[in-house]
Amino acid sequence: QRQMCKETDETPESAVVEVYNLNGQIVNRLEMKTWETTLPTDMASGSYIVKVTTESGRTTTHKIIIK
């Protein structure tokens, strides 16, 4: 399993994690309640954009590479 995590002293809040391929198509959507989540191992190798939107509306994006 592939893991993504965020180190923080903040209390985690619910969030939606959306994974997009570089064509802008959504390939996965997860709901989480912690700062750590696991991506499915069946994702194809390549680059992806991960968008995290918290319940308070804060959004961050990250580029990941799966080998």
Short mmCIF file of N, CA and C in Angstrom, two decimals:
data_model
loop_
_atom_site.label_atom_id
_atom_site.label_comp_id
_atom_site.label_asym_id
_atom_site.label_seq_id
_atom_site.Cartn_x
_atom_site.Cartn_y
_atom_site.Cartn_z
N GLN A 1 0.83 -1.18 0.00
CA GLN A 1 0.00 0.00 0.00
C GLN A 1 0.88 1.24 0.00
N ARG A 2 0.40 2.25 -0.68
CA ARG A 2 1.13 3.52 -0.74
C ARG A 2 0.48 4.48 0.23
N GLN A 3 1.30 5.18 1.00
CA GLN A 3 0.74 6.08 2.00
C GLN A 3 1.13 7.51 1.73
N MET A 4 0.21 8.40 2.07
CA MET A 4 0.47 9.83 2.07
C MET A 4 0.17 10.31 3.48
N CYS A 5 1.02 11.14 4.02
CA CYS A 5 0.70 11.62 5.36
C CYS A 5 1.17 13.07 5.50
N LYS A 6 0.59 13.73 6.44
CA LYS A 6 0.94 15.12 6.73
C LYS A 6 1.32 15.17 8.19
N GLU A 7 2.47 15.74 8.47
CA GLU A 7 2.89 15.90 9.85
C GLU A 7 2.42 17.26 10.34
N THR A 8 1.69 17.27 11.42
CA THR A 8 1.15 18.53 11.93
C THR A 8 0.80 18.38 13.39
N ASP A 9 0.73 19.50 14.07
CA ASP A 9 0.28 19.51 15.46
C ASP A 9 -1.20 19.82 15.56
N GLU A 10 -1.82 20.13 14.41
CA GLU A 10 -3.24 20.45 14.39
C GLU A 10 -4.07 19.20 14.59
N THR A 11 -5.26 19.38 15.11
CA THR A 11 -6.21 18.28 15.22
C THR A 11 -6.77 18.00 13.83
N PRO A 12 -6.74 16.73 13.39
CA PRO A 12 -7.26 16.44 12.06
C PRO A 12 -8.75 16.70 11.95
N GLU A 13 -9.18 17.10 10.77
CA GLU A 13 -10.59 17.28 10.49
C GLU A 13 -10.93 16.43 9.27
N SER A 14 -12.19 16.18 9.06
CA SER A 14 -12.61 15.40 7.91
C SER A 14 -12.17 16.11 6.63
N ALA A 15 -11.85 15.30 5.62
CA ALA A 15 -11.41 15.87 4.35
C ALA A 15 -11.76 14.91 3.22
N VAL A 16 -11.82 15.46 2.03
CA VAL A 16 -12.02 14.68 0.82
C VAL A 16 -10.72 14.74 0.04
N VAL A 17 -10.22 13.57 -0.37
CA VAL A 17 -9.01 13.48 -1.17
C VAL A 17 -9.41 13.04 -2.57
N GLU A 18 -9.07 13.86 -3.57
CA GLU A 18 -9.36 13.53 -4.95
C GLU A 18 -8.04 13.38 -5.69
N VAL A 19 -7.92 12.29 -6.45
CA VAL A 19 -6.71 12.03 -7.21
C VAL A 19 -7.04 12.16 -8.70
N TYR A 20 -6.28 13.01 -9.39
CA TYR A 20 -6.51 13.27 -10.81
C TYR A 20 -5.29 12.82 -11.61
N ASN A 21 -5.54 12.30 -12.82
CA ASN A 21 -4.42 12.06 -13.72
C ASN A 21 -4.06 13.40 -14.37
N LEU A 22 -2.99 13.40 -15.17
CA LEU A 22 -2.54 14.66 -15.74
C LEU A 22 -3.43 15.17 -16.86
N ASN A 23 -4.44 14.38 -17.26
CA ASN A 23 -5.45 14.84 -18.22
C ASN A 23 -6.62 15.53 -17.51
N GLY A 24 -6.55 15.61 -16.18
CA GLY A 24 -7.61 16.25 -15.41
C GLY A 24 -8.77 15.35 -15.05
N GLN A 25 -8.66 14.06 -15.37
CA GLN A 25 -9.73 13.11 -15.05
C GLN A 25 -9.55 12.60 -13.63
N ILE A 26 -10.64 12.56 -12.87
CA ILE A 26 -10.56 12.03 -11.51
C ILE A 26 -10.44 10.51 -11.58
N VAL A 27 -9.45 9.98 -10.86
CA VAL A 27 -9.24 8.53 -10.89
C VAL A 27 -9.53 7.88 -9.53
N ASN A 28 -9.64 8.69 -8.49
CA ASN A 28 -9.96 8.15 -7.17
C ASN A 28 -10.49 9.27 -6.29
N ARG A 29 -11.38 8.91 -5.39
CA ARG A 29 -11.93 9.87 -4.43
C ARG A 29 -12.07 9.16 -3.10
N LEU A 30 -11.51 9.73 -2.06
CA LEU A 30 -11.53 9.13 -0.73
C LEU A 30 -12.00 10.15 0.29
N GLU A 31 -12.70 9.69 1.30
CA GLU A 31 -13.03 10.55 2.44
C GLU A 31 -12.18 10.07 3.60
N MET A 32 -11.62 11.01 4.33
CA MET A 32 -10.75 10.63 5.44
C MET A 32 -11.04 11.49 6.67
N LYS A 33 -10.67 10.96 7.82
CA LYS A 33 -10.88 11.67 9.07
C LYS A 33 -9.57 11.81 9.86
N THR A 34 -8.44 11.51 9.21
CA THR A 34 -7.12 11.64 9.84
C THR A 34 -6.21 12.36 8.86
N TRP A 35 -4.98 12.65 9.30
CA TRP A 35 -4.01 13.29 8.42
C TRP A 35 -3.29 12.26 7.55
N GLU A 36 -3.66 11.01 7.64
CA GLU A 36 -2.97 9.98 6.88
C GLU A 36 -3.99 9.15 6.10
N THR A 37 -3.68 8.85 4.86
CA THR A 37 -4.56 8.02 4.05
C THR A 37 -3.71 7.11 3.17
N THR A 38 -4.31 6.08 2.65
CA THR A 38 -3.62 5.12 1.80
C THR A 38 -4.26 5.11 0.43
N LEU A 39 -3.43 5.18 -0.58
CA LEU A 39 -3.92 5.09 -1.95
C LEU A 39 -3.93 3.63 -2.39
N PRO A 40 -4.86 3.26 -3.25
CA PRO A 40 -4.91 1.87 -3.72
C PRO A 40 -3.63 1.48 -4.45
N THR A 41 -3.23 0.23 -4.31
CA THR A 41 -2.00 -0.24 -4.94
C THR A 41 -2.19 -0.55 -6.41
N ASP A 42 -3.42 -0.53 -6.91
CA ASP A 42 -3.64 -0.86 -8.31
C ASP A 42 -3.58 0.36 -9.23
N MET A 43 -3.15 1.49 -8.72
CA MET A 43 -3.01 2.68 -9.57
C MET A 43 -1.82 2.50 -10.50
N ALA A 44 -1.98 2.90 -11.75
CA ALA A 44 -0.92 2.77 -12.73
C ALA A 44 0.25 3.70 -12.39
N SER A 45 1.43 3.31 -12.80
CA SER A 45 2.60 4.16 -12.62
C SER A 45 2.38 5.47 -13.37
N GLY A 46 2.90 6.55 -12.81
CA GLY A 46 2.77 7.84 -13.47
C GLY A 46 2.63 8.97 -12.48
N SER A 47 2.36 10.15 -12.98
CA SER A 47 2.20 11.35 -12.15
C SER A 47 0.72 11.63 -11.93
N TYR A 48 0.40 12.11 -10.76
CA TYR A 48 -0.98 12.42 -10.39
C TYR A 48 -1.01 13.71 -9.60
N ILE A 49 -2.14 14.37 -9.62
CA ILE A 49 -2.39 15.55 -8.79
C ILE A 49 -3.37 15.12 -7.70
N VAL A 50 -3.01 15.40 -6.45
CA VAL A 50 -3.87 15.06 -5.32
C VAL A 50 -4.41 16.35 -4.73
N LYS A 51 -5.72 16.46 -4.66
CA LYS A 51 -6.39 17.64 -4.11
C LYS A 51 -7.06 17.23 -2.81
N VAL A 52 -6.72 17.93 -1.74
CA VAL A 52 -7.30 17.66 -0.42
C VAL A 52 -8.14 18.86 -0.01
N THR A 53 -9.42 18.62 0.26
CA THR A 53 -10.33 19.68 0.69
C THR A 53 -10.86 19.33 2.06
N THR A 54 -10.58 20.17 3.06
CA THR A 54 -11.04 19.92 4.41
C THR A 54 -12.47 20.37 4.59
N GLU A 55 -13.09 19.90 5.68
CA GLU A 55 -14.48 20.27 5.94
C GLU A 55 -14.63 21.77 6.17
N SER A 56 -13.54 22.44 6.54
CA SER A 56 -13.61 23.89 6.73
C SER A 56 -13.40 24.64 5.41
N GLY A 57 -13.17 23.90 4.32
CA GLY A 57 -13.04 24.52 3.01
C GLY A 57 -11.62 24.80 2.56
N ARG A 58 -10.63 24.47 3.37
CA ARG A 58 -9.24 24.69 2.99
C ARG A 58 -8.82 23.63 1.97
N THR A 59 -8.18 24.05 0.89
CA THR A 59 -7.78 23.14 -0.18
C THR A 59 -6.28 23.21 -0.40
N THR A 60 -5.66 22.05 -0.54
CA THR A 60 -4.25 21.98 -0.91
C THR A 60 -4.12 20.98 -2.06
N THR A 61 -3.11 21.19 -2.89
CA THR A 61 -2.86 20.25 -3.97
C THR A 61 -1.40 19.81 -3.91
N HIS A 62 -1.18 18.57 -4.34
CA HIS A 62 0.16 17.98 -4.32
C HIS A 62 0.34 17.16 -5.58
N LYS A 63 1.54 17.14 -6.10
CA LYS A 63 1.86 16.27 -7.24
C LYS A 63 2.57 15.05 -6.67
N ILE A 64 2.12 13.86 -7.08
CA ILE A 64 2.76 12.63 -6.64
C ILE A 64 3.18 11.83 -7.87
N ILE A 65 4.18 11.01 -7.69
CA ILE A 65 4.65 10.12 -8.75
C ILE A 65 4.60 8.70 -8.19
N ILE A 66 3.91 7.83 -8.91
CA ILE A 66 3.85 6.42 -8.52
C ILE A 66 4.72 5.65 -9.50
N LYS A 67 5.66 4.89 -8.95
CA LYS A 67 6.59 4.13 -9.78
C LYS A 67 6.17 2.69 -9.87
#
